[in-house]
CSV table of C-alpha atoms in Angstrom, one decimal:
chain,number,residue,atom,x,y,z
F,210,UNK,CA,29.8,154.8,125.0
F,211,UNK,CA,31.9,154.1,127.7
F,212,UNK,CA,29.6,152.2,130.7
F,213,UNK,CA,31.8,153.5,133.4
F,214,UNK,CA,31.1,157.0,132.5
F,215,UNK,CA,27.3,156.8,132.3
F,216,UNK,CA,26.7,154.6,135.6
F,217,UNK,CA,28.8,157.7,137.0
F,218,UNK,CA,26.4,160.1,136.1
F,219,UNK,CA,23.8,157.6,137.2
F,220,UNK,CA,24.7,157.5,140.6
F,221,UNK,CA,25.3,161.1,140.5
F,222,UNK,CA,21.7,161.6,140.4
F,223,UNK,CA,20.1,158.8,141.7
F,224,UNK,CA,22.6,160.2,145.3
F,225,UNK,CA,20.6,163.2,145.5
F,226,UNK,CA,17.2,161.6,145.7
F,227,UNK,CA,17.5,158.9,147.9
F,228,UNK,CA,18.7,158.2,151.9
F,229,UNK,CA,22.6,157.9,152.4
F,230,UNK,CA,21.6,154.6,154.1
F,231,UNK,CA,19.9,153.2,150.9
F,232,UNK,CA,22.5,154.5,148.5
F,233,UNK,CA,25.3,152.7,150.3
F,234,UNK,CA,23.1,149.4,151.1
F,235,UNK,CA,21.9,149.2,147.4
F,236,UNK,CA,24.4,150.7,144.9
F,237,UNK,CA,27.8,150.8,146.6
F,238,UNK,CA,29.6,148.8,144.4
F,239,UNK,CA,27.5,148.3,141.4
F,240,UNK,CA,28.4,148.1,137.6
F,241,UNK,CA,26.6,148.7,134.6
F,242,UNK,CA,27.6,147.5,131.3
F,243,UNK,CA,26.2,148.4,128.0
F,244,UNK,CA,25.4,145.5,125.7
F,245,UNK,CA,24.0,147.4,122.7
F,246,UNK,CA,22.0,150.7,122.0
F,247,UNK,CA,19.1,149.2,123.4
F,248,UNK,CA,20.0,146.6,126.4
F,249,UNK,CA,21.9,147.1,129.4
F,250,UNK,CA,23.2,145.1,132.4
F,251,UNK,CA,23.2,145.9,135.6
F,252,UNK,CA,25.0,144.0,138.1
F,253,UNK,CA,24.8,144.1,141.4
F,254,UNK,CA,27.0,142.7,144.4
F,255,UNK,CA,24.4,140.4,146.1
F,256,UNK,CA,21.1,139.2,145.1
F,257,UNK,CA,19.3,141.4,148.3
F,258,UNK,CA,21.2,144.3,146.1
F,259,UNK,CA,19.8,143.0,142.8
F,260,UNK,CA,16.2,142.7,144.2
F,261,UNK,CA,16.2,146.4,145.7
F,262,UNK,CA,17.1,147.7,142.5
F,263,UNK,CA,14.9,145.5,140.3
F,264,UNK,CA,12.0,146.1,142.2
F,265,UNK,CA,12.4,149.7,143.7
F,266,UNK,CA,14.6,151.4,142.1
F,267,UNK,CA,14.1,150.3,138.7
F,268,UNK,CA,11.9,154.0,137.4
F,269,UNK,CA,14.9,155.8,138.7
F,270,UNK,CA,17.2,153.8,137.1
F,271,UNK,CA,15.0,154.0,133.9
F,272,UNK,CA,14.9,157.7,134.1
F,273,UNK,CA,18.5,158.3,135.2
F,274,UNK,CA,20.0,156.3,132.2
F,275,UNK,CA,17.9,158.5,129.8
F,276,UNK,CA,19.2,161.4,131.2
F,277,UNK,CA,22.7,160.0,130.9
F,278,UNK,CA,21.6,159.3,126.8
F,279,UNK,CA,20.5,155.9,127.2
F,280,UNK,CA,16.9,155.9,126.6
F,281,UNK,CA,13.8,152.9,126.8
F,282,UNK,CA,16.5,150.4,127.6
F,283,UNK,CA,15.3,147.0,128.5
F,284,UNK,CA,17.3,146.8,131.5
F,285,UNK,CA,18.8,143.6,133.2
F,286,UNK,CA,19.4,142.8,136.5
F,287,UNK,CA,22.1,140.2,137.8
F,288,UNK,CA,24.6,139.4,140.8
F,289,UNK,CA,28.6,139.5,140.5
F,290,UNK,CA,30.4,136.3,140.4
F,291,UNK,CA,33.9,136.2,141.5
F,292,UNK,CA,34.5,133.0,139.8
F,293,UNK,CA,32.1,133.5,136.2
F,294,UNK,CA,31.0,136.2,134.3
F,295,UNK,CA,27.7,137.6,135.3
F,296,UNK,CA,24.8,135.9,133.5
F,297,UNK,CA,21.7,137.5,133.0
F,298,UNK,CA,19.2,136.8,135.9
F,299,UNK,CA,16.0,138.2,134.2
F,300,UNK,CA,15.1,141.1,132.2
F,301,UNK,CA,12.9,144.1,133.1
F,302,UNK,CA,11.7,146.5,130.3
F,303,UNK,CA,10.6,150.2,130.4
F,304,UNK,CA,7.4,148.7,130.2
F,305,UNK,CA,8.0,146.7,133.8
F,306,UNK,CA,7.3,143.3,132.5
F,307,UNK,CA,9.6,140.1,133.6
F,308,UNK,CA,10.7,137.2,131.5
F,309,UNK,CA,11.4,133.9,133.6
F,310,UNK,CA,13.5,134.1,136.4
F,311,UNK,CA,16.8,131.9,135.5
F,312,UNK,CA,19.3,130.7,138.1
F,313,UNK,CA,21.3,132.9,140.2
F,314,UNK,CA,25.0,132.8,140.8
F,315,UNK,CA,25.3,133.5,144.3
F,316,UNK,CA,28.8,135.9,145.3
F,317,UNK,CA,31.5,133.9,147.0
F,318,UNK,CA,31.2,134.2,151.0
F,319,UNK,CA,33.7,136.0,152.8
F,320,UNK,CA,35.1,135.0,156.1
F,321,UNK,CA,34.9,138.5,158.0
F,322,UNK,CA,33.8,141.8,156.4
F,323,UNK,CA,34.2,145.1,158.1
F,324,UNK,CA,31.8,146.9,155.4
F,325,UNK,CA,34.1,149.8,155.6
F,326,UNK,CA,34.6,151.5,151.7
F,327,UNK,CA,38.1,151.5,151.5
F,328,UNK,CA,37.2,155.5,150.1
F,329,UNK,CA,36.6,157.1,153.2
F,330,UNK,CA,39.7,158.5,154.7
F,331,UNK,CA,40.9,161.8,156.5
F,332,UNK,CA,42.8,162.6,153.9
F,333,UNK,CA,40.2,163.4,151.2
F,334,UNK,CA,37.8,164.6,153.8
F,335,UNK,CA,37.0,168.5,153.6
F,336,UNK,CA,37.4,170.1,156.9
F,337,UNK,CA,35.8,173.4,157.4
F,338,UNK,CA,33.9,175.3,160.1
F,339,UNK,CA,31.0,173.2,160.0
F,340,UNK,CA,32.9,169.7,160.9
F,341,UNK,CA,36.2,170.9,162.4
F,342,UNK,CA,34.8,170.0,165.7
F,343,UNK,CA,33.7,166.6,164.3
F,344,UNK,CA,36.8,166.1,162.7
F,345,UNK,CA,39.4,166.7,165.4
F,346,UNK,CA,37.0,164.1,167.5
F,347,UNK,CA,36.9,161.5,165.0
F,348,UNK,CA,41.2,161.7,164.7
F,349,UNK,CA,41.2,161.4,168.3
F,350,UNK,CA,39.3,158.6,168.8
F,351,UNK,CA,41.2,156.8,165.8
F,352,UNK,CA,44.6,157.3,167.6
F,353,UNK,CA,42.9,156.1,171.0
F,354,UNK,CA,39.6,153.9,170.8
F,355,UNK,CA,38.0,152.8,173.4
F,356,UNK,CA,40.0,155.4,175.5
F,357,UNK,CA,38.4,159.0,174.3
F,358,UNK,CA,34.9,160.1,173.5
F,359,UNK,CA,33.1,156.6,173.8
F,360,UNK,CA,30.6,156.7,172.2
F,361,UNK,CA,31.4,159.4,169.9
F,362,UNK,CA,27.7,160.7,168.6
F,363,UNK,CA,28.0,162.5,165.7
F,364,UNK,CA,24.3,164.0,164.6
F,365,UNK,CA,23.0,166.6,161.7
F,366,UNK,CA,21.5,167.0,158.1
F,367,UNK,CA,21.7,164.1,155.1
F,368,UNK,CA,24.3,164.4,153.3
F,369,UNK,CA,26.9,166.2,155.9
F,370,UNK,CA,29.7,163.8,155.8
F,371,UNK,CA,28.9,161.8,158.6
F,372,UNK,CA,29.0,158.7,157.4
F,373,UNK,CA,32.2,159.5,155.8
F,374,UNK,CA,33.5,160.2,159.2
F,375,UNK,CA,32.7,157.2,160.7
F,376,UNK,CA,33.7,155.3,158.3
F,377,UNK,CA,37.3,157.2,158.1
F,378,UNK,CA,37.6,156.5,161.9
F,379,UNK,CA,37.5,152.6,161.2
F,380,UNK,CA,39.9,153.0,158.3
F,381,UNK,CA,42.3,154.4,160.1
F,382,UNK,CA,42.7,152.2,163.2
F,383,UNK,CA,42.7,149.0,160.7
F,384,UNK,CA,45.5,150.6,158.9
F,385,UNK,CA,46.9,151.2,162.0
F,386,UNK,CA,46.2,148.2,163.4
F,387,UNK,CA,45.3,145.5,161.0
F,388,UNK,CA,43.9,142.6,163.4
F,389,UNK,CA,41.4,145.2,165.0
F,390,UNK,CA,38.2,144.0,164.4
F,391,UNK,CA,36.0,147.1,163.4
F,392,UNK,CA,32.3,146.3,162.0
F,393,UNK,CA,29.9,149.5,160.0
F,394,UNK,CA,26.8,148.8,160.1
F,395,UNK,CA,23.6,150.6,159.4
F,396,UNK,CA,20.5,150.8,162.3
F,397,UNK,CA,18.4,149.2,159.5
F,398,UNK,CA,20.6,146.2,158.6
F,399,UNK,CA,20.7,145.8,162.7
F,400,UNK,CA,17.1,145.8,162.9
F,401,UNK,CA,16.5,143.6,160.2
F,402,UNK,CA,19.1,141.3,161.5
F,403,UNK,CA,17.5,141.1,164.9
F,404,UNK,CA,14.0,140.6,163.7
F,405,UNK,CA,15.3,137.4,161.4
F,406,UNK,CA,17.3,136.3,164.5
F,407,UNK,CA,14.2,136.2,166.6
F,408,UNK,CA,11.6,134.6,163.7
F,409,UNK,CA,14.1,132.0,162.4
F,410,UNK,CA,15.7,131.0,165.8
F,411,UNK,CA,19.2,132.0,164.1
F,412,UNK,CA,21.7,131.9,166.0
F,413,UNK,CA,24.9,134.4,166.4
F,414,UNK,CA,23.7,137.5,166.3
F,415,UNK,CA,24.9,139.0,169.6
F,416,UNK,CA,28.2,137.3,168.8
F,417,UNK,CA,28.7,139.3,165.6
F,418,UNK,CA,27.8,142.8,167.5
F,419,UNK,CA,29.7,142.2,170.8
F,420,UNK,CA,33.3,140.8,169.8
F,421,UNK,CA,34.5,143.6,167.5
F,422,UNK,CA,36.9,146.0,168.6
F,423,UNK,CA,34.9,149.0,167.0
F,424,UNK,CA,31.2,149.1,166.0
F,425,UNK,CA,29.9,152.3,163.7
F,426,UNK,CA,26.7,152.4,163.4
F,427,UNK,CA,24.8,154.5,161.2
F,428,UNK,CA,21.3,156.4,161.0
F,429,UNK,CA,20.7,155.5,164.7
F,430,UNK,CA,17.0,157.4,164.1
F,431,UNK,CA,15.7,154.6,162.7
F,432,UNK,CA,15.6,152.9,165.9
F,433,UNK,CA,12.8,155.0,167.1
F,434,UNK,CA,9.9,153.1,168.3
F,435,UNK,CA,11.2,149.5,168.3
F,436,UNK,CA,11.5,148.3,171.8
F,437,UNK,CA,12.8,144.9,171.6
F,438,UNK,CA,15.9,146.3,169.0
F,439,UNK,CA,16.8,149.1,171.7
F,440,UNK,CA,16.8,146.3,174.6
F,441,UNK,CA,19.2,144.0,172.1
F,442,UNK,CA,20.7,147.3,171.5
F,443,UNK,CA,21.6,148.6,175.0
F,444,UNK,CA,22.8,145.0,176.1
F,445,UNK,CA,25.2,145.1,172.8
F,446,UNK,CA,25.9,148.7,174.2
F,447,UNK,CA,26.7,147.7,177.6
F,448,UNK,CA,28.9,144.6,176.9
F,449,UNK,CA,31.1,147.1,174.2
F,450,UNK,CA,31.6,149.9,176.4
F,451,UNK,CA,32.2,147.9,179.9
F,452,UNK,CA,35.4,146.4,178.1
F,453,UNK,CA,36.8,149.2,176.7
F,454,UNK,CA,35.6,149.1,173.0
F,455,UNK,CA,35.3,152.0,170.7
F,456,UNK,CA,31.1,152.6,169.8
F,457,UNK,CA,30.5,155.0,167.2
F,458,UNK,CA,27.0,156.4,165.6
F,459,UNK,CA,25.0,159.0,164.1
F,460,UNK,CA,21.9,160.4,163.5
F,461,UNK,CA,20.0,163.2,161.4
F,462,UNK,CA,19.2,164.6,165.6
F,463,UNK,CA,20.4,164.4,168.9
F,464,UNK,CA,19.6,161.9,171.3
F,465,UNK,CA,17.4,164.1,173.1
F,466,UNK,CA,15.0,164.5,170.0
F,467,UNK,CA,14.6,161.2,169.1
F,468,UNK,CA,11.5,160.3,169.7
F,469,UNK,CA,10.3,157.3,171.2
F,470,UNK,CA,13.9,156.6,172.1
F,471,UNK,CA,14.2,155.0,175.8
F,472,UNK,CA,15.7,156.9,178.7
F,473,UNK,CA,18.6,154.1,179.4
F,474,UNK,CA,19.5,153.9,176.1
F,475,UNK,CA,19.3,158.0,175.6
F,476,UNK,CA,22.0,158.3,178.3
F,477,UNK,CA,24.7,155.9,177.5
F,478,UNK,CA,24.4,158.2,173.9
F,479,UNK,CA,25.1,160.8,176.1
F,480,UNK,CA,28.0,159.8,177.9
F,481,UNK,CA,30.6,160.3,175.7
F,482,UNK,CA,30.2,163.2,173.1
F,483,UNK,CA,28.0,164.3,170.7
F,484,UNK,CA,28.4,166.6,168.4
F,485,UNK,CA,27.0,168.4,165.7
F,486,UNK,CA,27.7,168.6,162.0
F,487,UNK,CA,26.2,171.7,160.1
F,488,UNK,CA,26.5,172.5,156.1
F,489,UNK,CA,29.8,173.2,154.5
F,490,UNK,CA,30.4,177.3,154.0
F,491,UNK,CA,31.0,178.6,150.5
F,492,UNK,CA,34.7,178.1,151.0
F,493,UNK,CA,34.4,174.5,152.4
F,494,UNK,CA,32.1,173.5,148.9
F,495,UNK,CA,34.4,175.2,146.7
F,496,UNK,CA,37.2,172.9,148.4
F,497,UNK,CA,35.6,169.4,147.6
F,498,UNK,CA,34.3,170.5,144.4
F,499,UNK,CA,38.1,170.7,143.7
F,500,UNK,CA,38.9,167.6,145.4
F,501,UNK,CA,36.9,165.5,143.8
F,502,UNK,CA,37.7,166.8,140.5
F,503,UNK,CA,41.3,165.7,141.0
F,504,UNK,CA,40.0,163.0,142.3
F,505,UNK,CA,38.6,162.5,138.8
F,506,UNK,CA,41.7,163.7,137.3
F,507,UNK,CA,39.8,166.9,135.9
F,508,UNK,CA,40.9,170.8,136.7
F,509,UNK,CA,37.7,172.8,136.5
F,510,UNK,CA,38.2,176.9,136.1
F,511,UNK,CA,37.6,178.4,139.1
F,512,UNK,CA,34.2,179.8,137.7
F,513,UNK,CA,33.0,176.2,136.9
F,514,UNK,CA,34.1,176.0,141.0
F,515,UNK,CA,32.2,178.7,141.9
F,516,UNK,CA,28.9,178.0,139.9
F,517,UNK,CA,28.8,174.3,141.7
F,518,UNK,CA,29.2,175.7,145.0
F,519,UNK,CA,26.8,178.3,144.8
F,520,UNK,CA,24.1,176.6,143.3
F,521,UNK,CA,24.1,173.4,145.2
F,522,UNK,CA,24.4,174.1,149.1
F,523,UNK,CA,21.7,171.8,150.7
F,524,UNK,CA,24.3,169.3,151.4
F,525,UNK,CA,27.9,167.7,150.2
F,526,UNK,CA,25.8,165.0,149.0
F,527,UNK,CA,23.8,166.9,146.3
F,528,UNK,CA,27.2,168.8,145.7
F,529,UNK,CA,28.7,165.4,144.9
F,530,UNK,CA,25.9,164.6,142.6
F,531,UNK,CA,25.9,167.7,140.5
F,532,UNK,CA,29.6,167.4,139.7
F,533,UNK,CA,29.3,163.7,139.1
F,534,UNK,CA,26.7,164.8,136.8
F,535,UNK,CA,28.8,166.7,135.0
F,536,UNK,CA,32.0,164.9,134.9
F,537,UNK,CA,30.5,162.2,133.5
F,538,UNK,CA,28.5,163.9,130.4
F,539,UNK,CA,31.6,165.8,129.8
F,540,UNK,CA,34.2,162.7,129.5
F,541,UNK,CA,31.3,160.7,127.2
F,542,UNK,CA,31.4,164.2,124.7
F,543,UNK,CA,35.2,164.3,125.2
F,544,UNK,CA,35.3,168.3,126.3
F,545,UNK,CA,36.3,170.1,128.9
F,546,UNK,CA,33.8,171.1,131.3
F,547,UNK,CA,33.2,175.3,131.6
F,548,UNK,CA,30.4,177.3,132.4
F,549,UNK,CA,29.0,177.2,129.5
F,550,UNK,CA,28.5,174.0,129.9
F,551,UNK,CA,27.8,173.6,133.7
F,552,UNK,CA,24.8,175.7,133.4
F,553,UNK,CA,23.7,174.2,130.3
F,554,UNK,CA,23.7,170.4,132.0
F,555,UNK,CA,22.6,171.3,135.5
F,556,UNK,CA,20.2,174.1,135.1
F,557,UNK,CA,17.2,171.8,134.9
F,558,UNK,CA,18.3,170.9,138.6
F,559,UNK,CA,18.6,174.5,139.5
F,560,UNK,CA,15.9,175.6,138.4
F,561,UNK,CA,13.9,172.2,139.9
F,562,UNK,CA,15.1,173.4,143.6
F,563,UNK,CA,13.8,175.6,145.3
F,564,UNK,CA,15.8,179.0,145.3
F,565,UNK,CA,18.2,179.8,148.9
F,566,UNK,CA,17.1,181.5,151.8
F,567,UNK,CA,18.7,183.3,154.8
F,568,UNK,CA,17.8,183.2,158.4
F,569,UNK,CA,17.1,186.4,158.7
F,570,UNK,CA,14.6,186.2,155.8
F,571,UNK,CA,12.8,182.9,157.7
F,572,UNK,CA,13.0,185.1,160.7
F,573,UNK,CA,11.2,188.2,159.0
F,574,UNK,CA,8.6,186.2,156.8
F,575,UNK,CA,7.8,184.2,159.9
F,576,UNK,CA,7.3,187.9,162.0
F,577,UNK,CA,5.5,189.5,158.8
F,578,UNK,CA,3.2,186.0,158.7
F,579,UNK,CA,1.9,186.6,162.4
F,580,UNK,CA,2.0,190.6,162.4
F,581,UNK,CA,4.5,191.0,165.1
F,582,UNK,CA,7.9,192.9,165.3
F,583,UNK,CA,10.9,191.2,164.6
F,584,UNK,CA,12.6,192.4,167.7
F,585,UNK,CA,10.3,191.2,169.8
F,586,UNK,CA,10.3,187.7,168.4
F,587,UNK,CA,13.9,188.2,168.8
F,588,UNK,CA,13.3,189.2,172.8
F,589,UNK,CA,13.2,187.6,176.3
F,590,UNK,CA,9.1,188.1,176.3
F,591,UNK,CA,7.0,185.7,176.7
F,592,UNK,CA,3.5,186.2,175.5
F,593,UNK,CA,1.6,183.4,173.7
F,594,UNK,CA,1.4,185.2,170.5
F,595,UNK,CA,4.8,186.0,170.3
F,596,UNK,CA,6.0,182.7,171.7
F,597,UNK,CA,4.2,180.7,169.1
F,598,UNK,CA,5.7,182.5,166.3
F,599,UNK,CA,9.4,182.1,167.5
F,600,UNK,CA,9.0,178.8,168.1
F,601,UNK,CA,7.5,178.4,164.4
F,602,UNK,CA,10.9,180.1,163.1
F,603,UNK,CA,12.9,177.8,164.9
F,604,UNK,CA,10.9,174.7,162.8
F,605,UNK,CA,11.6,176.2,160.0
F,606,UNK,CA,15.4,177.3,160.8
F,607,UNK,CA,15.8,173.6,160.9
F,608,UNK,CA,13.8,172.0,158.7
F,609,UNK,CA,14.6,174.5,156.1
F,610,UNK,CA,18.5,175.2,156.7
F,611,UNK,CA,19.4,172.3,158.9
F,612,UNK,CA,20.8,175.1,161.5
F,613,UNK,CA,22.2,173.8,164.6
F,614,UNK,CA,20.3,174.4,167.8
F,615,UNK,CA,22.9,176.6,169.1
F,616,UNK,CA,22.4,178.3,165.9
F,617,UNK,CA,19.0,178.8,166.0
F,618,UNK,CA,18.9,179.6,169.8
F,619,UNK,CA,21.3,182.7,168.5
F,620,UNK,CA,19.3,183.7,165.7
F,621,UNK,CA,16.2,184.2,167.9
F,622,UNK,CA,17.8,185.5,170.8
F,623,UNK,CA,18.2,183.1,173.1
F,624,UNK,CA,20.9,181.5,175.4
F,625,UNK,CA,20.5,178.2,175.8
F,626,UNK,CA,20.2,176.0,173.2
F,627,UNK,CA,17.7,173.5,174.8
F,628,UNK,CA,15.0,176.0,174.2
F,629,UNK,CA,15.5,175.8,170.7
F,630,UNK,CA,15.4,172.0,170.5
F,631,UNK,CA,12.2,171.9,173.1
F,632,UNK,CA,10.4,174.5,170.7
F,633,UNK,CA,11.3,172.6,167.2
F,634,UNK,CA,10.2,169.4,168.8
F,635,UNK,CA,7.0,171.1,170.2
F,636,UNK,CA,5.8,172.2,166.7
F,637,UNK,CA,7.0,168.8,165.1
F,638,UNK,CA,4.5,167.3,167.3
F,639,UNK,CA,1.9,169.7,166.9
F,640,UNK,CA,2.5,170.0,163.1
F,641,UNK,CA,1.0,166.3,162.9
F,642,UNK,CA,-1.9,166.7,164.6
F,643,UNK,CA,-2.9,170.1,164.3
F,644,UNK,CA,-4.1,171.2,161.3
F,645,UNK,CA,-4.0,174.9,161.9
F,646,UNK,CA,-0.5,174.6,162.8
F,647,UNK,CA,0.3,172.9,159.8
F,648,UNK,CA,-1.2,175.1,157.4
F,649,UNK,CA,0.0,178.2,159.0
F,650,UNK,CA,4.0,177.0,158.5
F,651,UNK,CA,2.8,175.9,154.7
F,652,UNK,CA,1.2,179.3,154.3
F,653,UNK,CA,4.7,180.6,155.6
F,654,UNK,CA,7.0,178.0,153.2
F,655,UNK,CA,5.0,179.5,150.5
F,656,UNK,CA,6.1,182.9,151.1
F,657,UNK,CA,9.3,182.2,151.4
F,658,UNK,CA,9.9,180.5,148.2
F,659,UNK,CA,8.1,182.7,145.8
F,660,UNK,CA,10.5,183.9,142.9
């Protein structure tokens, strides 16, 4: 059984359930080999890698390998030594019990590391009508850093591209330019790397952040609510920008709708541009379905195509998954992947996800819900119990199909798109603390996804 082939289909799966931010952090670069039938290794660049898997990931692991024919393995966990072969570090069974930790071999140290994958370019990235804008903004700020766009805020869904983006911005200006010093960072290793600067008196940590040439950093959400990291942060912020060096970040929202987020640091996000990245159009998922097949050195028939990018449209991420997913099962049977056989492996997905909806048919369950006329929803007027209702559709425009907010502000009629994001932030508020509220949009959810 070739090991290579299952961790594939693995991480296909595994993608599609957790963040982008703890895929990368955890399993970016991991291995698995196969020792017999009934034992398998799992190594792991570093140990922090080895622990997050061991101790939180290890059911999914368990599960994924079984669906990838592996199944009860007693799996072990262990860290990747340049210099030796990976020894077994200690062993976890299906059952969850540990033998005896034995020593680690720590990975060699590195004297600079940008973090960048060396996968993320332009030239494998899809460009369609959802990220044109996105893209033709990321090029320019490759050819000119520092000069255009800075910062360039890129904000939407999981599983959009974003971070592939960002990351093909710094790839490009160190090919360009290989002394550049460009650093990609996630807001949670930032955080965490702040918080142990402070308890263990380390030293260097503004250093690190403030002489790079280029900082990307990633999932800027998670800074919500933690005032001494946004004070560290708008200091690190300041010092970049003031000498002309290229900032770079997203965020599943703009900076407007981050909550808790201070006024100082919400402005300098808004100085340069921000811009929004929506989910790929049929034509754009066909596209990377055949990419990354080639990719993969695999020609699907255009109806395997069109399956994949019918059925899986929540994001490029699950996308990815699925055809991992099927790759992978089909080069450890040795076939060619058709329909047949697309249907046969992923139809337990399908069927486990919830079936697509439209705008309009948010927009007329949400109307039907409250007893009111979709036109007037759809109007200028303003009356509470029309108001309430429209602003319960935008929610679920968002929540549901990650629309844009000029997207939404369209689909209900109105101009400006600030309505849109005041309204969604109103009920995510309200949502929390109201029960009524929240039982109203569950009652509605419900609707909407009966078969």
């Amino acid at each position: 059984m070739d090991s290579h082939a299952v961790w594939q289909g693995v991480l296909g799966e595994i993608e599609v359930t957790v963040s982008s931010s703890s895929f990368t952090a955890w399993f970016k670069n991991t291995k698995l080999e196969i020792i017999s039938d009934k034992e398998v290794l799992i190594i792991a660049p570093n140990i922090f890698a080895r622990t997050q898997l061991e101790k939180r990931f290890h059911p999914q692991i368990l599960e994924a390998l079984a669906h990838n024919g592996i199944n009860a393995p007693s799996i072990s966990y262990n860290v990747e030594s340049s210099n030796k072969k990976p020894r077994v570090n200690r062993e976890v069974d299906k059952s969850g019990q540990k033998e005896p930790a034995k020593p680690l071999i720590l990975p060699s140290r590195k004297s600079h590391s940008s973090n960048l994958n060396p996968r993320y370019t332009f030239d494998n990235f899809i460009v369609g009508s959802s990220n044109d804008l996105a893209y033709a903004a990321c090029q320019a700020v490759a050819a000119h850093p520092g000069e255009k766009y800075n910062p360039l805020y890129l904000y939407g869904g999981s599983g959009l591209g974003k971070t592939h983006l960002m990351q093909a911005v710094g790839n490009e200006i160190v090919k360009k330019q290989p002394s550049a010093r460009v650093l990609y960072i996630t807001t949670e290793t930032f955080v965490n790397e702040f918080l142990d600067s402070i308890r263990f008196k380390k030293k260097g940590f503004s250093d690190k952040y403030r002489n790079v040439d280029v900082l990307i950093v990633d999932d800027m959400q998670f800074i919500a609510g933690k005032e001494k990291t946004q004070d560290e942060f708008f200091h690190t912020f300041n010092d970049l920008h003031q000498n002309n060096k290229q900032i770079i970040i997203s965020s599943d929202k703009p900076p407007k709708s981050i909550p808790t987020l201070t006024d100082r640091l919400r402005s300098r996000f808004e100085w340069g541009m921000a811009i929004d990245i929506q989910m790929p159009d049929y034509e754009t998922r066909c596209a990377i379905v055949k990419a990354k097949a080639e990719l993969s050195n695999t020609e699907l028939d255009s109806d395997v195509v069109e399956y994949l990018a019918t059925n899986f449209k929540t994001n490029i991420r699950e996308l990815e998954g699925a055809l991992n997913r099927l790759l992978a099962y089909a080069e450890m049977q040795n076939f060619t992947p058709d329909l047949a056989a697309a249907e046969g492996i992923l139809g337990d997905i399908k069927r486990n996800r919830p079936q697509h909806i439209t705008a309009k048919q948010i927009i007329d369950k949400t109307a039907r819900y409250y007893n009111i006329d979709v036109k007037d929803m759809c109007s200028s007027r303003r009356d509470k119990f029309i108001a309430m209702p429209r602003q319960i559709a935008m929610f679920l425009l968002r929540s549901e199909l990650k629309m844009s907010f000029p997207k939404i502000a369209q689909e209900l009629g109105r101009k400006d798109h600030t309505t849109a994001m005041h309204s969604i932030e109103k009920i995510t508020k309200e949502s929390l603390t109201n029960v009524s509220i929240r039982e109203q949009i569950n009652d509605i959810k419900d609707k909407l996804y009966v078969h």
